Amino acid sequence: MVLSRFSGENASQTELIDIGSYSNGTFLELTANEKAMLDALEENQFRVIVLFNTTNNMEMGFLEEYDCIKAALYVGLPGQSGALAIPRILYGDVNPSGRTADTLAYDYQTNNPTYVNGRYVNNSMVFFT
């Protein structure tokens, strides 16, 4: 299963929120359609690998909620030839293990460190130092 989110400079939360319906009002969580797809995969006992094709962060707590999810791979920003490595990883030809370059949140609603230093102003996060 591939989960995608777009992002970029000057992309406000209102532009990103239009891609789906979210229970907590954040584009970082799964949409209702994505949850329904995972529910169907779980019900039919599929073995699922989740590919995160996004340059944006996402909540990843759902990975523990579904027994059908056996692995997850972050493939955002792969560079010019990085996408060629994805099938090699999925087939087990290479091991993607390495150092942790990024840390992604389990749930941004309950444990978001950026909210301590920032506030929403006109649907955009503004950080204070």
mmCIF file of C-alpha atoms in Angstrom:
data_model
loop_
_atom_site.group_PDB
_atom_site.id
_atom_site.type_symbol
_atom_site.label_atom_id
_atom_site.label_comp_id
_atom_site.label_asym_id
_atom_site.label_seq_id
_atom_site.Cartn_x
_atom_site.Cartn_y
_atom_site.Cartn_z
ATOM 1 C CA MET A 1 0.000 0.000 0.000
ATOM 2 C CA VAL A 2 1.377 3.389 -0.954
ATOM 3 C CA LEU A 3 0.458 6.436 1.134
ATOM 4 C CA SER A 4 1.222 9.788 -0.453
ATOM 5 C CA ARG A 5 1.091 13.382 0.699
ATOM 6 C CA PHE A 6 2.242 16.410 -1.219
ATOM 7 C CA SER A 7 4.030 19.330 0.324
ATOM 8 C CA GLY A 8 6.142 22.246 -0.649
ATOM 9 C CA GLU A 9 7.106 25.748 0.152
ATOM 10 C CA ASN A 10 4.185 28.061 0.896
ATOM 11 C CA ALA A 11 1.721 25.141 1.031
ATOM 12 C CA SER A 12 -0.670 25.968 3.829
ATOM 13 C CA GLN A 13 -2.629 23.481 5.894
ATOM 14 C CA THR A 14 -5.869 24.423 4.106
ATOM 15 C CA GLU A 15 -4.390 23.430 0.737
ATOM 16 C CA LEU A 16 -3.232 20.105 2.139
ATOM 17 C CA ILE A 17 -6.411 19.315 4.046
ATOM 18 C CA ASP A 18 -8.442 19.251 0.811
ATOM 19 C CA ILE A 19 -7.063 15.840 -0.161
ATOM 20 C CA GLY A 20 -9.271 13.925 2.258
ATOM 21 C CA SER A 21 -11.338 13.728 5.401
ATOM 22 C CA TYR A 22 -9.535 13.571 8.717
ATOM 23 C CA SER A 23 -11.002 12.746 12.107
ATOM 24 C CA ASN A 24 -8.716 15.102 14.051
ATOM 25 C CA GLY A 25 -8.374 17.801 11.398
ATOM 26 C CA THR A 26 -4.772 17.218 10.403
ATOM 27 C CA PHE A 27 -3.401 16.083 7.060
ATOM 28 C CA LEU A 28 -0.748 14.125 8.926
ATOM 29 C CA GLU A 29 -3.189 11.350 9.834
ATOM 30 C CA LEU A 30 -4.827 8.745 7.604
ATOM 31 C CA THR A 31 -7.850 9.780 5.579
ATOM 32 C CA ALA A 32 -11.166 7.956 5.953
ATOM 33 C CA ASN A 33 -10.522 6.230 2.582
ATOM 34 C CA GLU A 34 -7.051 5.090 3.641
ATOM 35 C CA LYS A 35 -8.449 3.689 6.892
ATOM 36 C CA ALA A 36 -11.190 1.870 4.957
ATOM 37 C CA MET A 37 -8.574 0.359 2.639
ATOM 38 C CA LEU A 38 -6.502 -0.863 5.580
ATOM 39 C CA ASP A 39 -9.634 -2.251 7.251
ATOM 40 C CA ALA A 40 -10.416 -4.245 4.084
ATOM 41 C CA LEU A 41 -6.840 -5.517 3.829
ATOM 42 C CA GLU A 42 -6.962 -6.541 7.486
ATOM 43 C CA GLU A 43 -10.338 -8.245 7.108
ATOM 44 C CA ASN A 44 -9.109 -10.267 4.121
ATOM 45 C CA GLN A 45 -5.850 -11.210 5.866
ATOM 46 C CA PHE A 46 -3.476 -9.581 3.398
ATOM 47 C CA ARG A 47 0.187 -9.122 4.293
ATOM 48 C CA VAL A 48 0.862 -5.417 3.763
ATOM 49 C CA ILE A 49 3.989 -3.336 3.283
ATOM 50 C CA VAL A 50 3.282 0.381 3.654
ATOM 51 C CA LEU A 51 5.318 2.714 1.452
ATOM 52 C CA PHE A 52 5.343 6.333 2.582
ATOM 53 C CA ASN A 53 5.733 8.334 -0.636
ATOM 54 C CA THR A 54 5.744 11.766 0.904
ATOM 55 C CA THR A 55 8.034 14.669 1.539
ATOM 56 C CA ASN A 56 5.849 15.584 4.476
ATOM 57 C CA ASN A 57 5.639 13.985 7.895
ATOM 58 C CA MET A 58 2.766 11.668 8.745
ATOM 59 C CA GLU A 59 1.459 10.169 11.936
ATOM 60 C CA MET A 60 2.642 6.576 12.045
ATOM 61 C CA GLY A 61 0.875 5.238 15.113
ATOM 62 C CA PHE A 62 -1.549 3.344 12.885
ATOM 63 C CA LEU A 63 1.260 0.939 11.948
ATOM 64 C CA GLU A 64 0.711 -0.769 15.310
ATOM 65 C CA GLU A 65 -3.081 -0.846 14.953
ATOM 66 C CA TYR A 66 -3.216 -3.259 12.010
ATOM 67 C CA ASP A 67 -1.901 -6.819 12.261
ATOM 68 C CA CYS A 68 -1.815 -7.045 8.455
ATOM 69 C CA ILE A 69 0.995 -4.458 8.268
ATOM 70 C CA LYS A 70 4.243 -6.398 8.255
ATOM 71 C CA ALA A 71 6.680 -3.654 7.245
ATOM 72 C CA ALA A 72 6.917 0.045 6.406
ATOM 73 C CA LEU A 73 9.347 1.924 4.209
ATOM 74 C CA TYR A 74 9.751 5.687 3.870
ATOM 75 C CA VAL A 75 10.504 6.442 0.204
ATOM 76 C CA GLY A 76 10.035 10.219 0.078
ATOM 77 C CA LEU A 77 12.700 12.305 -1.657
ATOM 78 C CA PRO A 78 14.533 9.354 -3.226
ATOM 79 C CA GLY A 79 16.627 11.491 -5.564
ATOM 80 C CA GLN A 80 17.321 10.898 -9.243
ATOM 81 C CA SER A 81 17.708 7.122 -9.096
ATOM 82 C CA GLY A 82 16.473 6.245 -5.613
ATOM 83 C CA ALA A 83 13.121 4.920 -6.826
ATOM 84 C CA LEU A 84 15.017 2.158 -8.622
ATOM 85 C CA ALA A 85 15.988 0.784 -5.212
ATOM 86 C CA ILE A 86 12.391 0.319 -4.021
ATOM 87 C CA PRO A 87 11.711 -2.955 -5.890
ATOM 88 C CA ARG A 88 15.134 -4.267 -4.890
ATOM 89 C CA ILE A 89 14.275 -3.590 -1.243
ATOM 90 C CA LEU A 90 10.806 -5.149 -1.542
ATOM 91 C CA TYR A 91 12.230 -8.294 -3.151
ATOM 92 C CA GLY A 92 14.883 -8.560 -0.449
ATOM 93 C CA ASP A 93 17.850 -8.054 -2.786
ATOM 94 C CA VAL A 94 19.197 -5.231 -0.590
ATOM 95 C CA ASN A 95 18.704 -4.186 3.007
ATOM 96 C CA PRO A 96 17.615 -0.563 3.526
ATOM 97 C CA SER A 97 18.775 -0.498 7.141
ATOM 98 C CA GLY A 98 20.863 2.416 8.172
ATOM 99 C CA ARG A 99 21.016 5.280 10.577
ATOM 100 C CA THR A 100 17.909 7.114 11.673
ATOM 101 C CA ALA A 101 17.950 10.329 9.665
ATOM 102 C CA ASP A 102 14.456 11.479 10.651
ATOM 103 C CA THR A 103 12.089 10.880 13.515
ATOM 104 C CA LEU A 104 8.362 10.865 12.799
ATOM 105 C CA ALA A 105 5.610 11.225 15.370
ATOM 106 C CA TYR A 106 3.304 8.511 16.587
ATOM 107 C CA ASP A 107 0.462 11.020 17.017
ATOM 108 C CA TYR A 108 0.786 14.779 16.494
ATOM 109 C CA GLN A 109 -2.444 15.558 18.365
ATOM 110 C CA THR A 110 -1.168 14.319 21.721
ATOM 111 C CA ASN A 111 2.596 14.749 21.462
ATOM 112 C CA ASN A 112 3.642 17.470 19.053
ATOM 113 C CA PRO A 113 6.802 19.292 20.124
ATOM 114 C CA THR A 114 6.295 22.084 17.583
ATOM 115 C CA TYR A 115 3.068 23.257 19.221
ATOM 116 C CA VAL A 116 5.048 24.400 22.259
ATOM 117 C CA ASN A 117 6.992 26.929 20.168
ATOM 118 C CA GLY A 118 4.402 27.917 17.582
ATOM 119 C CA ARG A 119 0.843 29.018 16.974
ATOM 120 C CA TYR A 120 -1.514 28.906 14.005
ATOM 121 C CA VAL A 121 -1.983 32.294 12.350
ATOM 122 C CA ASN A 122 -4.317 32.349 9.321
ATOM 123 C CA ASN A 123 -4.032 28.555 8.879
ATOM 124 C CA SER A 124 -0.221 28.632 8.903
ATOM 125 C CA MET A 125 2.105 27.589 11.712
ATOM 126 C CA VAL A 126 4.210 30.485 12.990
ATOM 127 C CA PHE A 127 7.139 29.614 15.247
ATOM 128 C CA PHE A 128 8.372 31.742 18.124
ATOM 129 C CA THR A 129 11.864 31.598 19.544
#
